[in-house]
Tab-separated table of C-alpha atoms and ligand atoms in Angstrom:
chain	number	residue	atom	x	y	z
O	879	MET	CA	-187.771	121.059	-2.655
O	880	ALA	CA	-185.511	118.021	-2.541
O	881	ALA	CA	-184.920	118.411	-6.286
O	882	GLU	CA	-183.893	122.012	-5.724
O	883	VAL	CA	-181.391	121.156	-3.002
O	884	LEU	CA	-179.916	118.291	-5.049
O	885	ALA	CA	-179.686	120.306	-8.267
O	886	ALA	CA	-178.030	123.168	-6.376
O	887	GLY	CA	-175.499	120.610	-5.157
O	888	GLY	CA	-174.599	119.779	-8.755
O	889	VAL	CA	-176.488	116.492	-8.988
O	890	GLN	CA	-178.534	115.455	-12.036
O	891	VAL	CA	-182.153	115.191	-10.884
O	892	ASP	CA	-184.962	113.348	-12.639
O	893	LEU	CA	-188.412	114.096	-11.228
O	894	PHE	CA	-191.232	111.646	-11.909
O	895	ASP	CA	-194.919	112.275	-11.243
O	896	ALA	CA	-198.017	110.249	-12.058
O	897	MET	CA	-199.983	113.300	-13.105
O	898	PRO	CA	-199.743	115.232	-16.395
O	899	SER	CA	-198.292	118.179	-14.421
O	900	VAL	CA	-196.733	118.647	-10.984
O	901	GLY	CA	-198.051	120.408	-7.906
O	902	ARG	CA	-201.771	119.863	-8.427
O	903	LYS	CA	-202.618	119.801	-4.740
O	904	PHE	CA	-200.390	122.823	-4.203
O	905	LEU	CA	-202.427	124.629	-6.848
O	906	LEU	CA	-205.671	123.511	-5.216
O	907	ALA	CA	-204.408	124.805	-1.869
O	908	GLY	CA	-204.050	128.158	-3.604
O	909	LYS	CA	-207.729	128.250	-4.565
O	910	GLY	CA	-208.910	129.444	-1.155
O	911	GLY	CA	-205.768	131.571	-0.654
O	912	LEU	CA	-202.418	129.770	-0.365
O	913	ASN	CA	-201.664	129.704	3.342
O	914	LEU	CA	-197.933	129.123	3.003
O	915	THR	CA	-196.925	129.313	6.645
O	916	HIS	CA	-197.713	131.009	9.961
O	917	ASN	CA	-196.191	133.984	11.718
O	918	GLU	CA	-196.385	132.722	15.302
O	919	ALA	CA	-193.234	132.386	17.439
O	920	LEU	CA	-191.258	129.236	16.619
O	921	ASP	CA	-191.978	127.503	19.925
O	922	GLY	CA	-195.745	127.798	19.425
O	923	PHE	CA	-195.303	126.835	15.774
O	924	LEU	CA	-193.414	123.655	16.719
O	925	GLY	CA	-196.110	122.790	19.275
O	926	ARG	CA	-198.598	122.379	16.402
O	927	TYR	CA	-196.949	119.078	15.500
O	928	ALA	CA	-197.904	117.736	18.962
O	929	GLU	CA	-196.210	114.431	19.743
O	930	ARG	CA	-194.258	114.511	16.444
O	931	ARG	CA	-192.577	117.768	17.415
O	932	THR	CA	-189.275	116.034	18.287
O	933	PHE	CA	-188.992	114.656	14.769
O	934	VAL	CA	-190.180	117.727	12.889
O	935	GLU	CA	-188.269	120.292	14.974
O	936	PRO	CA	-184.765	119.769	13.491
O	937	MET	CA	-186.142	120.168	9.944
O	938	LEU	CA	-188.079	123.305	10.848
O	939	ARG	CA	-185.081	124.784	12.621
O	940	ALA	CA	-183.081	124.231	9.422
O	941	PHE	CA	-185.837	125.484	7.092
O	942	GLY	CA	-188.671	127.126	8.986
O	943	PRO	CA	-191.446	129.658	8.406
O	944	GLN	CA	-189.096	132.609	7.855
O	945	ALA	CA	-186.852	130.619	5.504
O	946	LEU	CA	-189.942	129.689	3.504
O	947	ARG	CA	-190.965	133.341	3.166
O	948	THR	CA	-187.435	134.271	2.093
O	949	TRP	CA	-187.478	131.406	-0.413
O	950	ALA	CA	-190.773	132.645	-1.903
O	951	GLN	CA	-189.332	136.155	-2.071
O	952	GLY	CA	-186.382	134.710	-3.982
O	953	LEU	CA	-188.882	133.531	-6.592
O	954	GLY	CA	-190.315	137.038	-6.849
O	955	VAL	CA	-193.340	136.329	-4.647
O	956	SER	CA	-193.635	138.521	-1.566
O	957	THR	CA	-195.766	137.386	1.355
O	958	PHE	CA	-197.912	139.092	3.969
O	959	VAL	CA	-199.218	138.196	7.409
O	960	GLY	CA	-203.018	138.030	7.565
O	961	SER	CA	-205.013	139.107	10.607
O	962	SER	CA	-204.925	135.600	12.092
O	963	GLY	CA	-201.126	135.355	11.742
O	964	ARG	CA	-201.439	133.167	8.660
O	965	VAL	CA	-198.925	133.963	5.916
O	966	PHE	CA	-200.020	134.215	2.266
O	967	PRO	CA	-198.396	135.226	-1.032
O	968	SER	CA	-199.308	138.835	-1.718
O	969	ASP	CA	-201.754	137.817	-4.474
O	970	LEU	CA	-202.925	134.780	-2.430
O	971	ARG	CA	-202.330	132.480	-5.396
O	972	ALA	CA	-200.176	129.368	-5.774
O	973	ALA	CA	-199.821	129.423	-9.565
O	974	PRO	CA	-197.297	132.297	-9.939
O	975	LEU	CA	-195.098	130.777	-7.239
O	976	LEU	CA	-195.235	127.312	-8.804
O	977	ARG	CA	-194.563	128.714	-12.277
O	978	ALA	CA	-191.487	130.643	-11.155
O	979	TRP	CA	-190.247	127.669	-9.163
O	980	LEU	CA	-190.591	125.177	-12.044
O	981	HIS	CA	-188.768	127.595	-14.313
O	982	ARG	CA	-185.897	127.830	-11.826
O	983	LEU	CA	-185.750	124.036	-11.441
O	984	ARG	CA	-185.626	123.531	-15.213
O	985	VAL	CA	-182.853	126.104	-15.529
O	986	ALA	CA	-180.991	124.205	-12.793
O	987	GLY	CA	-181.187	121.100	-14.977
O	988	VAL	CA	-184.001	119.157	-13.293
O	989	ARG	CA	-185.652	116.852	-15.860
O	990	PHE	CA	-189.421	116.365	-15.467
O	991	HIS	CA	-191.053	113.058	-16.415
O	992	MET	CA	-194.814	113.443	-16.249
O	993	ARG	CA	-197.389	110.633	-16.468
O	994	HIS	CA	-194.891	108.304	-14.815
O	995	ARG	CA	-196.765	106.427	-12.107
O	996	TRP	CA	-194.430	104.639	-9.728
O	997	THR	CA	-195.792	101.092	-9.442
O	998	GLY	CA	-193.230	99.543	-7.127
O	999	TRP	CA	-189.723	98.151	-7.139
O	1000	GLY	CA	-188.028	96.630	-10.148
O	1001	ASP	CA	-185.501	93.841	-10.267
O	1002	SER	CA	-183.017	94.559	-7.447
O	1003	ALA	CA	-180.318	92.563	-9.201
O	1004	VAL	CA	-180.093	95.286	-11.859
O	1005	ALA	CA	-179.152	97.974	-9.330
O	1006	ALA	CA	-175.606	98.367	-8.016
O	1007	ALA	CA	-174.907	96.721	-4.651
O	1008	ASP	CA	-175.153	99.821	-2.426
O	1009	ALA	CA	-177.694	101.660	-4.626
O	1010	PRO	CA	-181.432	101.920	-4.009
O	1011	PRO	CA	-183.631	99.336	-5.747
O	1012	THR	CA	-184.718	100.173	-9.280
O	1013	LEU	CA	-188.082	101.874	-9.690
O	1014	ARG	CA	-190.884	100.659	-11.944
O	1015	PHE	CA	-193.115	103.212	-13.623
O	1016	GLY	CA	-196.316	102.843	-15.600
O	1017	THR	CA	-196.295	105.341	-18.478
O	1018	PRO	CA	-198.490	105.896	-21.546
O	1019	ALA	CA	-195.678	104.251	-23.547
O	1020	GLY	CA	-195.605	101.183	-21.313
O	1021	GLU	CA	-193.514	100.163	-18.329
O	1022	VAL	CA	-190.258	101.989	-17.693
O	1023	HIS	CA	-187.553	101.104	-15.173
O	1024	ALA	CA	-185.203	103.660	-13.678
O	1025	CYS	CA	-182.318	103.438	-11.294
O	1026	ALA	CA	-180.532	106.188	-9.443
O	1027	ASP	CA	-177.813	106.718	-6.851
O	1028	ALA	CA	-180.458	108.079	-4.487
O	1029	VAL	CA	-184.248	108.229	-4.536
O	1030	VAL	CA	-186.454	110.752	-2.732
O	1031	LEU	CA	-190.070	109.670	-2.386
O	1032	ALA	CA	-192.533	112.537	-1.855
O	1033	LEU	CA	-195.767	110.747	-2.693
O	1034	GLY	CA	-198.155	112.660	-0.449
O	1035	GLY	CA	-200.849	111.179	1.764
O	1036	GLY	CA	-204.167	109.695	0.741
O	1037	SER	CA	-206.530	112.628	0.290
O	1038	TRP	CA	-207.881	114.059	-2.968
O	1039	ALA	CA	-206.623	111.026	-4.915
O	1040	ARG	CA	-207.698	112.611	-8.191
O	1041	LEU	CA	-204.860	115.118	-7.741
O	1042	GLY	CA	-202.293	112.320	-7.603
O	1043	SER	CA	-201.705	111.268	-3.992
O	1044	ASP	CA	-203.611	108.020	-3.591
O	1045	GLY	CA	-201.592	106.273	-0.879
O	1046	ALA	CA	-200.936	103.308	-3.204
O	1047	TRP	CA	-197.311	103.328	-2.032
O	1048	VAL	CA	-198.102	102.043	1.455
O	1049	PRO	CA	-197.890	98.281	0.684
O	1050	TRP	CA	-194.783	98.712	-1.478
O	1051	LEU	CA	-192.852	100.231	1.401
O	1052	ALA	CA	-194.394	97.901	3.965
O	1053	ALA	CA	-193.294	94.909	1.848
O	1054	ARG	CA	-189.696	96.139	2.238
O	1055	GLY	CA	-190.002	96.155	6.019
O	1056	VAL	CA	-190.705	99.882	6.354
O	1057	ALA	CA	-193.018	100.662	9.296
O	1058	VAL	CA	-195.989	102.661	8.021
O	1059	ALA	CA	-198.796	103.907	10.310
O	1060	ALA	CA	-202.243	103.498	8.720
O	1061	LEU	CA	-203.279	106.569	6.711
O	1062	ARG	CA	-206.151	108.415	8.400
O	1063	PRO	CA	-208.089	111.580	7.590
O	1064	SER	CA	-206.775	114.754	9.216
O	1065	ASN	CA	-208.321	118.217	9.072
O	1066	CYS	CA	-211.530	116.540	8.012
O	1067	GLY	CA	-215.275	116.881	8.398
O	1068	PHE	CA	-217.498	114.565	10.433
O	1069	ASP	CA	-220.862	112.852	10.204
O	1070	VAL	CA	-223.194	113.608	13.096
O	1071	ALA	CA	-225.986	111.771	14.837
O	1072	ARG	CA	-228.844	113.100	16.962
O	1073	ALA	CA	-231.333	111.570	19.334
O	1074	GLY	CA	-234.539	110.520	17.573
O	1075	VAL	CA	-237.998	110.706	19.163
O	1076	ASP	CA	-237.384	107.350	20.881
O	1077	GLY	CA	-234.067	108.630	22.266
O	1078	ALA	CA	-231.974	106.325	20.046
O	1079	LEU	CA	-229.205	107.900	17.942
O	1080	GLN	CA	-230.110	108.543	14.312
O	1081	ALA	CA	-227.564	109.312	11.619
O	1082	GLY	CA	-227.394	112.767	10.063
O	1083	TRP	CA	-229.658	115.777	10.334
O	1084	THR	CA	-233.446	115.763	10.074
O	1085	GLU	CA	-234.614	116.323	6.509
O	1086	HIS	CA	-236.118	119.625	7.643
O	1087	PHE	CA	-232.776	120.942	8.957
O	1088	ARG	CA	-230.620	119.433	6.197
O	1089	SER	CA	-232.681	120.854	3.341
O	1090	ARG	CA	-232.642	124.367	4.837
O	1091	PHE	CA	-229.199	124.644	6.366
O	1092	ALA	CA	-226.690	122.354	4.581
O	1093	GLY	CA	-223.988	124.720	3.337
O	1094	HIS	CA	-224.716	127.387	5.958
O	1095	PRO	CA	-221.806	128.725	7.996
O	1096	MET	CA	-221.916	128.838	11.790
O	1097	LYS	CA	-220.061	132.080	12.325
O	1098	THR	CA	-218.138	132.973	15.428
O	1099	VAL	CA	-218.979	130.104	17.671
O	1100	ALA	CA	-216.667	128.035	19.856
O	1101	LEU	CA	-216.214	124.283	20.072
O	1102	ALA	CA	-215.067	122.445	23.180
O	1103	MET	CA	-214.240	118.802	23.740
O	1104	ARG	CA	-212.152	116.475	25.880
O	1105	ALA	CA	-209.211	114.977	24.053
O	1106	PRO	CA	-208.348	111.329	24.670
O	1107	GLY	CA	-206.503	111.464	27.987
O	1108	GLY	CA	-208.875	114.079	29.362
O	1109	ARG	CA	-207.295	117.377	28.253
O	1110	ALA	CA	-209.945	120.091	27.751
O	1111	LEU	CA	-209.787	121.724	24.308
O	1112	ALA	CA	-211.704	124.819	23.230
O	1113	GLN	CA	-211.419	127.101	20.237
O	1114	ALA	CA	-213.483	129.850	18.630
O	1115	GLY	CA	-214.006	130.219	14.895
O	1116	GLU	CA	-216.433	129.053	12.243
O	1117	PHE	CA	-217.645	125.835	10.723
O	1118	VAL	CA	-220.157	124.786	8.098
O	1119	ILE	CA	-223.217	122.540	8.249
O	1120	THR	CA	-222.949	119.780	5.608
O	1121	GLN	CA	-225.469	117.305	4.207
O	1122	GLY	CA	-224.882	114.947	7.094
O	1123	GLY	CA	-222.587	116.690	9.514
O	1124	VAL	CA	-220.055	119.456	9.944
O	1125	GLU	CA	-216.816	120.639	8.324
O	1126	GLY	CA	-214.691	123.800	8.123
O	1127	SER	CA	-211.713	125.317	9.904
O	1128	LEU	CA	-213.035	125.109	13.461
O	1129	VAL	CA	-214.004	121.452	13.023
O	1130	TYR	CA	-210.626	120.719	11.414
O	1131	ALA	CA	-208.900	122.213	14.438
O	1132	LEU	CA	-210.434	119.514	16.662
O	1133	SER	CA	-210.398	116.781	14.044
O	1134	ALA	CA	-207.434	114.792	15.372
O	1135	PRO	CA	-208.806	114.324	18.924
O	1136	ALA	CA	-212.355	113.845	17.579
O	1137	ARG	CA	-211.165	111.197	15.101
O	1138	ASP	CA	-209.160	109.394	17.783
O	1139	THR	CA	-212.058	109.518	20.283
O	1140	ILE	CA	-214.419	108.038	17.692
O	1141	ALA	CA	-211.896	105.287	16.937
O	1142	HIS	CA	-211.756	104.482	20.657
O	1143	ASP	CA	-215.333	105.065	21.861
O	1144	GLY	CA	-217.430	104.905	18.687
O	1145	GLN	CA	-218.463	108.551	19.009
O	1146	ALA	CA	-217.231	111.938	20.227
O	1147	THR	CA	-219.175	114.786	21.795
O	1148	VAL	CA	-218.269	118.383	21.062
O	1149	HIS	CA	-220.024	121.255	22.810
O	1150	ILE	CA	-220.930	124.276	20.717
O	1151	ASP	CA	-220.925	127.671	22.388
O	1152	LEU	CA	-223.341	129.734	20.300
O	1153	GLN	CA	-222.460	132.905	22.220
O	1154	PRO	CA	-218.709	132.739	22.856
O	1155	GLY	CA	-218.460	136.468	23.549
O	1156	ARG	CA	-220.997	136.341	26.385
O	1157	THR	CA	-220.904	134.831	29.849
O	1158	ALA	CA	-223.205	132.007	30.911
O	1159	GLU	CA	-224.766	134.384	33.478
O	1160	PHE	CA	-225.576	136.985	30.851
O	1161	VAL	CA	-227.157	134.382	28.565
O	1162	ARG	CA	-229.099	132.867	31.470
O	1163	ASP	CA	-230.473	136.289	32.507
O	1164	GLU	CA	-231.430	137.242	28.952
O	1165	VAL	CA	-233.216	133.937	28.266
O	1166	ALA	CA	-235.035	134.197	31.619
O	1167	ARG	CA	-236.448	137.676	30.971
O	1168	PRO	CA	-240.235	137.640	30.628
O	1169	ARG	CA	-241.226	137.427	26.986
O	1170	GLY	CA	-244.950	138.103	27.308
O	1171	SER	CA	-246.804	137.082	24.188
O	1172	ARG	CA	-243.654	137.027	22.005
O	1173	SER	CA	-242.614	133.719	20.510
O	1174	LEU	CA	-239.435	132.030	21.772
O	1175	ALA	CA	-237.844	132.631	18.351
O	1176	THR	CA	-238.479	136.387	18.594
O	1177	HIS	CA	-237.284	136.400	22.207
O	1178	LEU	CA	-233.969	134.680	21.395
O	1179	LYS	CA	-233.448	136.900	18.389
O	1180	SER	CA	-234.101	140.175	20.175
O	1181	ARG	CA	-232.304	139.265	23.429
O	1182	LEU	CA	-229.291	137.372	22.064
O	1183	GLY	CA	-229.335	137.853	18.304
O	1184	LEU	CA	-229.862	134.097	17.907
O	1185	ASP	CA	-231.708	133.255	14.721
O	1186	GLY	CA	-231.242	131.412	11.417
O	1187	VAL	CA	-229.042	128.351	11.511
O	1188	LYS	CA	-228.060	128.833	15.165
O	1189	ALA	CA	-231.652	128.930	16.415
O	1190	ALA	CA	-232.532	126.017	14.128
O	1191	LEU	CA	-229.631	123.970	15.515
O	1192	LEU	CA	-231.006	124.382	19.039
O	1193	HIS	CA	-234.322	122.921	17.892
O	1194	GLU	CA	-232.523	120.213	15.917
O	1195	LEU	CA	-230.481	118.971	18.861
O	1196	LEU	CA	-232.497	119.699	21.992
O	1197	PRO	CA	-235.570	117.842	23.244
O	1198	ARG	CA	-238.724	119.946	23.571
O	1199	GLU	CA	-238.600	119.916	27.377
O	1200	VAL	CA	-235.129	121.509	27.348
O	1201	ILE	CA	-236.245	124.201	24.877
O	1202	ALA	CA	-239.153	124.948	27.212
O	1203	ASP	CA	-236.944	125.287	30.305
O	1204	ALA	CA	-235.215	128.697	30.348
O	1205	ALA	CA	-232.301	127.620	32.553
O	1206	ARG	CA	-231.555	124.460	30.573
O	1207	LEU	CA	-231.964	126.284	27.259
O	1208	ALA	CA	-229.528	128.986	28.384
O	1209	ALA	CA	-227.013	126.323	29.436
O	1210	ALA	CA	-227.379	124.639	26.031
O	1211	ILE	CA	-226.798	127.926	24.198
O	1212	LYS	CA	-223.378	128.021	25.895
O	1213	ALA	CA	-222.668	124.282	25.500
O	1214	LEU	CA	-224.850	122.567	22.915
O	1215	PRO	CA	-223.822	118.901	22.713
O	1216	LEU	CA	-223.217	117.581	19.206
O	1217	THR	CA	-222.453	113.916	18.614
O	1218	LEU	CA	-219.858	113.085	15.950
O	1219	VAL	CA	-219.994	109.478	14.803
O	1220	ALA	CA	-217.561	109.202	11.879
O	1221	ALA	CA	-214.764	111.161	10.273
O	1222	ARG	CA	-215.471	111.820	6.614
O	1223	PRO	CA	-213.499	109.598	4.204
O	1224	ILE	CA	-209.785	110.320	3.816
O	1225	ASP	CA	-210.237	111.305	0.168
O	1226	GLU	CA	-212.241	114.371	1.272
O	1227	ALA	CA	-209.782	115.424	3.968
O	1228	ILE	CA	-207.431	118.392	3.740
O	1229	SER	CA	-204.536	116.210	4.860
O	1230	THR	CA	-203.519	112.769	6.021
O	1231	ALA	CA	-202.327	111.471	9.364
O	1232	GLY	CA	-200.196	108.331	9.505
O	1233	GLY	CA	-197.546	107.389	6.982
O	1234	VAL	CA	-193.898	106.379	7.167
O	1235	ARG	CA	-192.976	106.214	10.857
O	1236	PHE	CA	-190.054	108.353	11.928
O	1237	GLU	CA	-188.531	105.308	13.611
O	1238	ALA	CA	-188.148	103.846	10.095
O	1239	LEU	CA	-186.014	106.841	9.060
O	1240	ASP	CA	-182.598	108.077	10.060
O	1241	ASP	CA	-181.850	111.735	10.857
O	1242	ALA	CA	-181.436	112.465	7.129
O	1243	LEU	CA	-184.908	111.008	6.396
O	1244	MET	CA	-183.365	107.946	4.759
O	1245	LEU	CA	-185.234	104.659	5.183
O	1246	ARG	CA	-183.208	102.372	7.427
O	1247	GLU	CA	-184.458	99.346	5.475
O	1248	LEU	CA	-183.711	100.864	2.059
O	1249	PRO	CA	-180.361	102.684	2.034
O	1250	GLY	CA	-180.377	105.479	-0.520
O	1251	VAL	CA	-184.171	105.932	-0.410
O	1252	PHE	CA	-185.388	109.091	1.364
O	1253	CYS	CA	-188.929	110.243	2.190
O	1254	ALA	CA	-190.479	113.684	2.583
O	1255	GLY	CA	-193.753	115.558	2.890
O	1256	GLU	CA	-197.203	114.437	3.882
O	1257	MET	CA	-196.299	110.753	3.443
O	1258	LEU	CA	-194.415	110.962	6.756
O	1259	ASP	CA	-196.235	110.137	9.987
O	1260	TRP	CA	-197.014	113.620	11.296
O	1261	GLU	CA	-200.096	115.797	11.263
O	1262	ALA	CA	-200.817	119.414	12.068
O	1263	PRO	CA	-203.768	121.781	11.948
O	1264	THR	CA	-204.436	124.065	9.008
O	1265	GLY	CA	-202.756	127.457	9.225
O	1266	GLY	CA	-199.722	126.913	6.986
O	1267	TYR	CA	-198.217	124.208	9.210
O	1268	LEU	CA	-198.808	121.511	6.594
O	1269	LEU	CA	-196.979	123.114	3.700
O	1270	THR	CA	-194.179	124.401	5.937
O	1271	ALA	CA	-193.380	120.891	7.193
O	1272	CYS	CA	-193.608	119.540	3.625
O	1273	PHE	CA	-191.098	122.123	2.403
O	1274	ALA	CA	-188.848	121.589	5.431
O	1275	SER	CA	-188.837	117.808	5.082
O	1276	GLY	CA	-188.227	118.110	1.330
O	1277	ALA	CA	-185.198	120.293	2.017
O	1278	ALA	CA	-183.983	117.850	4.686
O	1279	ALA	CA	-184.423	114.792	2.444
O	1280	GLY	CA	-182.714	116.621	-0.425
O	1281	ALA	CA	-179.759	117.506	1.813
O	1282	GLY	CA	-179.590	113.912	3.038
O	1283	ALA	CA	-179.689	112.522	-0.499
O	1284	LEU	CA	-177.022	115.018	-1.582
O	1285	ARG	CA	-174.711	113.845	1.215
O	1286	TRP	CA	-175.480	110.245	0.265
O	1287	VAL	CA	-174.572	110.628	-3.406
O	1288	THR	CA	-171.555	112.847	-2.865
O	1289	SER	CA	-170.010	111.044	0.119
O	1290	ASP	CA	-167.408	108.372	-0.290
O	1291	ARG	CA	-169.030	105.416	1.465
O	1292	ASP	CA	-166.117	103.006	1.044
A	1774	LIG	C1	-208.265	121.703	-0.486
A	1774	LIG	C2	-206.908	121.757	0.170
A	1774	LIG	C3	-206.395	122.973	0.602
A	1774	LIG	C4	-205.163	123.035	1.250
A	1774	LIG	N1	-204.695	124.243	1.656
A	1774	LIG	C5	-203.518	124.313	2.332
A	1774	LIG	C6	-202.990	125.554	2.756
A	1774	LIG	O1	-203.550	126.636	2.446
A	1774	LIG	N2	-201.842	125.559	3.503
A	1774	LIG	C7	-201.181	124.403	3.821
A	1774	LIG	O2	-200.155	124.460	4.522
A	1774	LIG	N3	-201.617	123.203	3.354
A	1774	LIG	C8	-202.758	123.135	2.633
A	1774	LIG	N4	-203.212	121.925	2.176
A	1774	LIG	C9	-202.365	120.719	2.410
A	1774	LIG	C10	-201.173	120.710	1.430
A	1774	LIG	O3	-201.614	120.992	0.126
A	1774	LIG	C11	-200.494	119.326	1.472
A	1774	LIG	O4	-200.130	119.038	2.809
A	1774	LIG	C12	-199.250	119.272	0.582
A	1774	LIG	O5	-199.577	119.552	-0.768
A	1774	LIG	C13	-198.579	117.914	0.659
A	1774	LIG	O6	-197.430	117.968	-0.149
A	1774	LIG	P1	-196.681	116.651	-0.618
A	1774	LIG	O7	-195.694	117.096	-1.647
A	1774	LIG	O8	-196.216	115.884	0.539
A	1774	LIG	O9	-197.820	115.786	-1.311
A	1774	LIG	P2	-198.743	116.131	-2.575
A	1774	LIG	O10	-198.902	117.599	-2.728
A	1774	LIG	O11	-199.963	115.292	-2.398
A	1774	LIG	O12	-197.896	115.625	-3.800
A	1774	LIG	C14	-197.620	114.251	-3.969
A	1774	LIG	C15	-197.233	114.035	-5.423
A	1774	LIG	O13	-196.856	112.683	-5.581
A	1774	LIG	C16	-197.431	112.203	-6.763
A	1774	LIG	N5	-197.608	110.740	-6.633
A	1774	LIG	C17	-198.287	110.091	-5.671
A	1774	LIG	N6	-198.216	108.773	-5.885
A	1774	LIG	C18	-197.475	108.604	-7.002
A	1774	LIG	C19	-197.023	107.469	-7.720
A	1774	LIG	N7	-197.335	106.209	-7.346
A	1774	LIG	N8	-196.260	107.657	-8.814
A	1774	LIG	C20	-195.929	108.917	-9.213
A	1774	LIG	N9	-196.321	110.031	-8.580
A	1774	LIG	C21	-197.084	109.865	-7.484
A	1774	LIG	C22	-198.727	112.932	-6.915
A	1774	LIG	O14	-199.166	112.965	-8.271
A	1774	LIG	C23	-198.386	114.310	-6.386
A	1774	LIG	O15	-197.961	115.184	-7.384
A	1774	LIG	C24	-204.415	121.847	1.482
A	1774	LIG	C25	-204.919	120.618	1.028
A	1774	LIG	C26	-206.149	120.565	0.384
A	1774	LIG	C27	-206.669	119.234	-0.090
């Protein structure tokens, strides 16, 4: 995006990437349907960036969700609003959009240098006095140095390293005095623990539950938890049982407060509502109805439609005496406590929290410690839920960094 803005401003752009081709994570994002942005009103949209809203807002006001849709349309890719308000390309795919975009960038004169892994700064003495430091690249042909009037870094976060973004840049910026918040998983899954027979917490699911239900979706449930600071959070949706825990969109939605609670307290408790469309009173009355000679499983299935993975999860997480007590069982169906003990590793996460702190950047996204070097995308210290908010802020910050770099190279600084 920065390359596009700079090339449109008449500047020669050289784009380096470690991988054999660009946009690999963008293409991966398109696998499950490229959720480009979201259709909600701008104020709600901006709220998704939580405490980073102040920093992200100016960029999104300059290049926001509607601008992104118009931009895609300009590349011949129309978009539509899905039932949840999420915005997708009409064919859901990322590849046609990326292909058209790369073609337009090449026509605009952008030169692509693939398999160029930035490995840090070169000899500063080589660069002109007010220019950014030279860049060192590892390439199949050996080490290459490059210098430029302005540099835009868009190195991504630390997830899915095999697609290129490995977070290796953190120490190279930190060594130049740039404040970088530790990279952490965002929109990630979690490992769980449950009480064993002796009451002590045991990691993961029982073998019985894991072997039958890993990979099973928990459809239309709700999760509730207290965020650090005490704010009550609740959301309905779906998640998936994994080999040792939980993942999926509903879990991702609570992943930032859950991750932060675990970092602070060692664990986080979320409460699962297995019947979000029904009141606690209704569930209590249905569970309490006489069941005669019918088994509890048949009773729960016929009264509440609870069977399969949901019924199994009750048995997995509740002590026998609670299962046997209609009132306590009914309460647990509406608020089943699940203990999360660890966020899954950053490499598995959808996105990364942490990164270059906004305090280290000026309004044009230029590093205060490295004049002429700009930063954009997921490597900046913001996070947001899934729903198109990630890509939108990446595009917006790319456009902002490109505009800043354009002003930098075209202004007369003397
Ligand atoms: C499975 C999955 C699905 C997703 N789906 C969506 C979605 O539907 N909607 C959404 O909004 N977001 C989605 N995301 C998140 C979104 O893809 C990212 O937030 C976005 O791609 C980040 O863009 P970026 O340009 O900042 O970083 P990246 O896309 O990670 O790109 C960084 C680039 O920098 C290069 N690089 C890194 N280090 C070096 C180096 N040292 N030298 C040279 N090159 C280097 C990498 O090779 C890479 O090409 C998804 C993510 C995942 C993992």
